[in-house]
C-alpha positions as protocol buffer text, in pm:
chain_id: "A"
residue {
  index: 1
  type: MET
  ca { x: -242 y: -32 z: 1011 }
}
residue {
  index: 2
  type: THR
  ca { x: -348 y: -210 z: 694 }
}
residue {
  index: 3
  type: CYS
  ca { x: -725 y: -244 z: 750 }
}
residue {
  index: 4
  type: ILE
  ca { x: -971 y: -132 z: 1013 }
}
residue {
  index: 5
  type: ARG
  ca { x: -1304 y: -305 z: 1069 }
}
residue {
  index: 6
  type: LYS
  ca { x: -1554 y: -87 z: 1253 }
}
residue {
  index: 7
  type: ILE
  ca { x: -1927 y: -105 z: 1324 }
}
residue {
  index: 8
  type: LEU
  ca { x: -2074 y: 238 z: 1247 }
}
residue {
  index: 9
  type: PRO
  ca { x: -2454 y: 232 z: 1272 }
}
residue {
  index: 10
  type: ASN
  ca { x: -2515 y: 607 z: 1249 }
}
residue {
  index: 11
  type: LEU
  ca { x: -2401 y: 894 z: 1032 }
}
residue {
  index: 12
  type: LYS
  ca { x: -2256 y: 1078 z: 1333 }
}
residue {
  index: 13
  type: ASP
  ca { x: -2049 y: 769 z: 1424 }
}
residue {
  index: 14
  type: PHE
  ca { x: -1915 y: 745 z: 1069 }
}
residue {
  index: 15
  type: LYS
  ca { x: -1826 y: 1116 z: 1055 }
}
residue {
  index: 16
  type: ALA
  ca { x: -1652 y: 1105 z: 1395 }
}
residue {
  index: 17
  type: PHE
  ca { x: -1456 y: 795 z: 1295 }
}
residue {
  index: 18
  type: TRP
  ca { x: -1361 y: 941 z: 956 }
}
residue {
  index: 19
  type: LYS
  ca { x: -1244 y: 1264 z: 1119 }
}
residue {
  index: 20
  type: LYS
  ca { x: -1045 y: 1087 z: 1393 }
}
residue {
  index: 21
  type: GLU
  ca { x: -898 y: 788 z: 1202 }
}
residue {
  index: 22
  type: GLY
  ca { x: -931 y: 883 z: 834 }
}
residue {
  index: 23
  type: PRO
  ca { x: -949 y: 972 z: 565 }
}
residue {
  index: 24
  type: PHE
  ca { x: -896 y: 645 z: 380 }
}
residue {
  index: 25
  type: LYS
  ca { x: -857 y: 565 z: 12 }
}
residue {
  index: 26
  type: PHE
  ca { x: -1109 y: 281 z: 30 }
}
residue {
  index: 27
  type: ALA
  ca { x: -1418 y: 197 z: 234 }
}
residue {
  index: 28
  type: LEU
  ca { x: -1650 y: -101 z: 202 }
}
residue {
  index: 29
  type: THR
  ca { x: -1974 y: -209 z: 368 }
}
residue {
  index: 30
  type: ALA
  ca { x: -2273 y: -426 z: 287 }
}
residue {
  index: 31
  type: ASN
  ca { x: -2534 y: -276 z: 60 }
}
residue {
  index: 32
  type: GLU
  ca { x: -2788 y: -549 z: 136 }
}
residue {
  index: 33
  type: TYR
  ca { x: -2923 y: -725 z: 442 }
}
residue {
  index: 34
  type: PRO
  ca { x: -2816 y: -964 z: 576 }
}
residue {
  index: 35
  type: PRO
  ca { x: -2456 y: -873 z: 508 }
}
residue {
  index: 36
  type: VAL
  ca { x: -2218 y: -1139 z: 378 }
}
residue {
  index: 37
  type: LEU
  ca { x: -1877 y: -1172 z: 551 }
}
residue {
  index: 38
  type: LEU
  ca { x: -1954 y: -856 z: 751 }
}
residue {
  index: 39
  type: GLU
  ca { x: -2147 y: -783 z: 1068 }
}
residue {
  index: 40
  type: PRO
  ca { x: -2453 y: -558 z: 1037 }
}
residue {
  index: 41
  type: GLU
  ca { x: -2341 y: -194 z: 997 }
}
residue {
  index: 42
  type: GLU
  ca { x: -1976 y: -303 z: 972 }
}
residue {
  index: 43
  type: TRP
  ca { x: -1729 y: -115 z: 753 }
}
residue {
  index: 44
  type: ILE
  ca { x: -1377 y: -201 z: 640 }
}
residue {
  index: 45
  type: PHE
  ca { x: -1136 y: 86 z: 573 }
}
residue {
  index: 46
  type: SER
  ca { x: -789 y: 82 z: 417 }
}
residue {
  index: 47
  type: ASN
  ca { x: -547 y: 271 z: 198 }
}
residue {
  index: 48
  type: ASP
  ca { x: -464 y: -54 z: 18 }
}
residue {
  index: 49
  type: LYS
  ca { x: -746 y: -197 z: -193 }
}
residue {
  index: 50
  type: ILE
  ca { x: -610 y: -552 z: -216 }
}
residue {
  index: 51
  type: ALA
  ca { x: -557 y: -564 z: 160 }
}
residue {
  index: 52
  type: LEU
  ca { x: -917 y: -447 z: 208 }
}
residue {
  index: 53
  type: LEU
  ca { x: -1056 y: -709 z: -30 }
}
residue {
  index: 54
  type: LYS
  ca { x: -849 y: -980 z: 138 }
}
residue {
  index: 55
  type: GLU
  ca { x: -978 y: -863 z: 477 }
}
residue {
  index: 56
  type: LEU
  ca { x: -1335 y: -889 z: 348 }
}
residue {
  index: 57
  type: MET
  ca { x: -1270 y: -1243 z: 224 }
}
residue {
  index: 58
  type: GLN
  ca { x: -1090 y: -1324 z: 554 }
}
residue {
  index: 59
  type: PHE
  ca { x: -794 y: -1436 z: 344 }
}
residue {
  index: 60
  type: SER
  ca { x: -537 y: -1473 z: 624 }
}
residue {
  index: 61
  type: LYS
  ca { x: -779 y: -1612 z: 880 }
}
residue {
  index: 62
  type: SER
  ca { x: -895 y: -1884 z: 640 }
}
residue {
  index: 63
  type: LYS
  ca { x: -544 y: -1943 z: 504 }
}
residue {
  index: 64
  type: MET
  ca { x: -656 y: -1885 z: 145 }
}
residue {
  index: 65
  type: ALA
  ca { x: -414 y: -1925 z: -142 }
}
residue {
  index: 66
  type: PHE
  ca { x: -417 y: -1898 z: -520 }
}
residue {
  index: 67
  type: VAL
  ca { x: -325 y: -2239 z: -657 }
}
residue {
  index: 68
  type: LYS
  ca { x: -341 y: -2429 z: -983 }
}
residue {
  index: 69
  type: ALA
  ca { x: -673 y: -2612 z: -1005 }
}
residue {
  index: 70
  type: PRO
  ca { x: -643 y: -2988 z: -949 }
}
residue {
  index: 71
  type: PHE
  ca { x: -738 y: -3081 z: -1303 }
}
residue {
  index: 72
  type: ASN
  ca { x: -573 y: -3086 z: -1640 }
}
residue {
  index: 73
  type: PRO
  ca { x: -766 y: -2869 z: -1889 }
}
residue {
  index: 74
  type: ALA
  ca { x: -639 y: -3089 z: -2172 }
}
residue {
  index: 75
  type: ASN
  ca { x: -822 y: -3389 z: -2021 }
}
residue {
  index: 76
  type: LYS
  ca { x: -1156 y: -3383 z: -2203 }
}
residue {
  index: 77
  type: ALA
  ca { x: -1281 y: -3697 z: -2024 }
}
residue {
  index: 78
  type: ILE
  ca { x: -1373 y: -3489 z: -1717 }
}
residue {
  index: 79
  type: LEU
  ca { x: -1682 y: -3270 z: -1741 }
}
residue {
  index: 80
  type: ARG
  ca { x: -1637 y: -2920 z: -1604 }
}
residue {
  index: 81
  type: PRO
  ca { x: -1790 y: -2581 z: -1680 }
}
residue {
  index: 82
  type: SER
  ca { x: -1622 y: -2432 z: -1984 }
}
residue {
  index: 83
  type: LYS
  ca { x: -1582 y: -2092 z: -1825 }
}
residue {
  index: 84
  type: ILE
  ca { x: -1341 y: -2200 z: -1549 }
}
residue {
  index: 85
  type: CYS
  ca { x: -966 y: -2166 z: -1589 }
}
residue {
  index: 86
  type: GLU
  ca { x: -669 y: -2354 z: -1442 }
}
residue {
  index: 87
  type: TRP
  ca { x: -663 y: -2153 z: -1116 }
}
residue {
  index: 88
  type: LYS
  ca { x: -862 y: -2157 z: -795 }
}
residue {
  index: 89
  type: ILE
  ca { x: -855 y: -2012 z: -444 }
}
residue {
  index: 90
  type: ASN
  ca { x: -812 y: -2273 z: -172 }
}
residue {
  index: 91
  type: HIS
  ca { x: -1034 y: -2230 z: 136 }
}
residue {
  index: 92
  type: PHE
  ca { x: -1266 y: -1999 z: -58 }
}
residue {
  index: 93
  type: PRO
  ca { x: -1538 y: -1828 z: 152 }
}
residue {
  index: 94
  type: GLN
  ca { x: -1831 y: -2065 z: 161 }
}
residue {
  index: 95
  type: GLU
  ca { x: -2062 y: -1763 z: 186 }
}
residue {
  index: 96
  type: TRP
  ca { x: -1960 y: -1661 z: -166 }
}
residue {
  index: 97
  type: ASN
  ca { x: -2053 y: -1992 z: -327 }
}
residue {
  index: 98
  type: SER
  ca { x: -2396 y: -1852 z: -415 }
}
residue {
  index: 99
  type: MET
  ca { x: -2266 y: -1508 z: -520 }
}
residue {
  index: 100
  type: VAL
  ca { x: -2291 y: -1392 z: -878 }
}
residue {
  index: 101
  type: CYS
  ca { x: -1950 y: -1273 z: -998 }
}
residue {
  index: 102
  type: ASP
  ca { x: -1783 y: -1330 z: -1332 }
}
residue {
  index: 103
  type: ALA
  ca { x: -1443 y: -1383 z: -1163 }
}
residue {
  index: 104
  type: PHE
  ca { x: -1528 y: -1711 z: -989 }
}
residue {
  index: 105
  type: VAL
  ca { x: -1768 y: -2000 z: -959 }
}
residue {
  index: 106
  type: PRO
  ca { x: -1845 y: -2197 z: -640 }
}
residue {
  index: 107
  type: GLU
  ca { x: -1559 y: -2341 z: -439 }
}
residue {
  index: 108
  type: GLY
  ca { x: -1325 y: -2070 z: -564 }
}
residue {
  index: 109
  type: HIS
  ca { x: -1260 y: -2187 z: -917 }
}
residue {
  index: 110
  type: LEU
  ca { x: -1155 y: -1883 z: -1118 }
}
residue {
  index: 111
  type: THR
  ca { x: -1301 y: -1808 z: -1459 }
}
residue {
  index: 112
  type: HIS
  ca { x: -1167 y: -1706 z: -1797 }
}
residue {
  index: 113
  type: ALA
  ca { x: -1277 y: -1350 z: -1709 }
}
residue {
  index: 114
  type: VAL
  ca { x: -979 y: -1341 z: -1470 }
}
residue {
  index: 115
  type: MET
  ca { x: -751 y: -1458 z: -1752 }
}
residue {
  index: 116
  type: GLU
  ca { x: -894 y: -1185 z: -1978 }
}
residue {
  index: 117
  type: GLU
  ca { x: -818 y: -931 z: -1706 }
}
residue {
  index: 118
  type: LEU
  ca { x: -468 y: -1073 z: -1675 }
}
residue {
  index: 119
  type: GLY
  ca { x: -419 y: -1029 z: -2050 }
}
residue {
  index: 120
  type: ALA
  ca { x: -556 y: -673 z: -2040 }
}
residue {
  index: 121
  type: GLN
  ca { x: -309 y: -591 z: -1762 }
}
residue {
  index: 122
  type: GLY
  ca { x: -25 y: -750 z: -1955 }
}
residue {
  index: 123
  type: GLY
  ca { x: 42 y: -971 z: -1653 }
}
residue {
  index: 124
  type: LYS
  ca { x: 222 y: -1298 z: -1631 }
}
residue {
  index: 125
  type: GLU
  ca { x: 22 y: -1615 z: -1564 }
}
residue {
  index: 126
  type: ASP
  ca { x: 180 y: -1690 z: -1231 }
}
residue {
  index: 127
  type: LYS
  ca { x: 41 y: -1673 z: -879 }
}
residue {
  index: 128
  type: ALA
  ca { x: 106 y: -1296 z: -841 }
}
residue {
  index: 129
  type: GLY
  ca { x: -37 y: -1211 z: -1184 }
}
residue {
  index: 130
  type: VAL
  ca { x: -350 y: -1421 z: -1134 }
}
residue {
  index: 131
  type: GLU
  ca { x: -402 y: -1270 z: -787 }
}
residue {
  index: 132
  type: ALA
  ca { x: -373 y: -913 z: -921 }
}
residue {
  index: 133
  type: ALA
  ca { x: -613 y: -990 z: -1208 }
}
residue {
  index: 134
  type: PHE
  ca { x: -864 y: -1156 z: -972 }
}
residue {
  index: 135
  type: PHE
  ca { x: -876 y: -858 z: -736 }
}
residue {
  index: 136
  type: ALA
  ca { x: -902 y: -611 z: -1024 }
}
residue {
  index: 137
  type: ARG
  ca { x: -1197 y: -808 z: -1162 }
}
residue {
  index: 138
  type: LEU
  ca { x: -1353 y: -848 z: -817 }
}
residue {
  index: 139
  type: GLU
  ca { x: -1339 y: -474 z: -750 }
}
residue {
  index: 140
  type: HIS
  ca { x: -1571 y: -412 z: -1046 }
}
residue {
  index: 141
  type: GLN
  ca { x: -1816 y: -681 z: -929 }
}
residue {
  index: 142
  type: LEU
  ca { x: -1860 y: -573 z: -566 }
}
residue {
  index: 143
  type: GLU
  ca { x: -2180 y: -378 z: -624 }
}
residue {
  index: 144
  type: THR
  ca { x: -2353 y: -672 z: -794 }
}
residue {
  index: 145
  type: MET
  ca { x: -2238 y: -892 z: -504 }
}
residue {
  index: 146
  type: GLY
  ca { x: -2422 y: -671 z: -252 }
}
residue {
  index: 147
  type: TYR
  ca { x: -2142 y: -444 z: -128 }
}
residue {
  index: 148
  type: LEU
  ca { x: -2095 y: -70 z: -125 }
}
residue {
  index: 149
  type: TRP
  ca { x: -1743 y: 18 z: -246 }
}
residue {
  index: 150
  type: LEU
  ca { x: -1623 y: 373 z: -194 }
}
residue {
  index: 151
  type: CYS
  ca { x: -1297 y: 461 z: -369 }
}
residue {
  index: 152
  type: PRO
  ca { x: -1119 y: 779 z: -478 }
}
residue {
  index: 153
  type: GLY
  ca { x: -1286 y: 993 z: -744 }
}
residue {
  index: 154
  type: GLU
  ca { x: -1105 y: 1140 z: -1044 }
}
residue {
  index: 155
  type: ASN
  ca { x: -866 y: 1381 z: -873 }
}
residue {
  index: 156
  type: SER
  ca { x: -909 y: 1272 z: -512 }
}
residue {
  index: 157
  type: LYS
  ca { x: -661 y: 1079 z: -301 }
}
residue {
  index: 158
  type: PHE
  ca { x: -933 y: 947 z: -71 }
}
residue {
  index: 159
  type: ALA
  ca { x: -1263 y: 760 z: -94 }
}
residue {
  index: 160
  type: ALA
  ca { x: -1546 y: 969 z: -234 }
}
residue {
  index: 161
  type: VAL
  ca { x: -1778 y: 959 z: 68 }
}
residue {
  index: 162
  type: ASN
  ca { x: -1957 y: 1294 z: 39 }
}
residue {
  index: 163
  type: ALA
  ca { x: -2238 y: 1181 z: -192 }
}
residue {
  index: 164
  type: TYR
  ca { x: -2295 y: 870 z: 19 }
}
residue {
  index: 165
  type: LEU
  ca { x: -2300 y: 1074 z: 342 }
}
residue {
  index: 166
  type: LYS
  ca { x: -2557 y: 1315 z: 196 }
}
residue {
  index: 167
  type: GLU
  ca { x: -2781 y: 1023 z: 105 }
}
residue {
  index: 168
  type: TRP
  ca { x: -2730 y: 868 z: 451 }
}
residue {
  index: 169
  type: GLU
  ca { x: -2815 y: 1201 z: 617 }
}
residue {
  index: 170
  type: GLN
  ca { x: -3133 y: 1228 z: 408 }
}
residue {
  index: 171
  type: ASP
  ca { x: -3233 y: 873 z: 506 }
}
residue {
  index: 172
  type: GLU
  ca { x: -3177 y: 943 z: 876 }
}
residue {
  index: 173
  type: THR
  ca { x: -3368 y: 1272 z: 852 }
}
residue {
  index: 174
  type: GLU
  ca { x: -3663 y: 1099 z: 685 }
}
residue {
  index: 175
  type: ALA
  ca { x: -3655 y: 831 z: 954 }
}
residue {
  index: 176
  type: GLY
  ca { x: -3661 y: 1101 z: 1224 }
}
residue {
  index: 177
  type: LEU
  ca { x: -3319 y: 1006 z: 1359 }
}
residue {
  index: 178
  type: PHE
  ca { x: -3134 y: 1324 z: 1266 }
}
């Protein structure tokens, strides 16, 4: 079990699922409506953050791959945004073309922010290094992209869900559902 996708519309459903199947290190859902790359009320759970992010992007299903961009950055005769780097993701999710994220621009072209992350990690500029840097950068952008990302707190091994569940319970109580 790498990732589990589950539609959990109510607090009681989430708690029952968490108790039966969990706990998990990471949990992700949409923080806005309509959700992007998720069904309404859908969650993705995993103990591997990169596997979870790839599941969100539908990486395997769409046969995505990190590849060198099909242009030569030394060729100044071609106009291109200055913030993109030599890498891109083939078969990038079309739904993310209008997303605001400093790691990519439309059509999956990666930005210099990914290269800065790669440098901060001390990684090598190869496929594996660029992929690790991209997902590290993406993780910090999920909230601005409209997702709720629950991950382990300081000393915890599992996603910090308690504060979120309290807020969810309050919302359901105010709505007369609980």
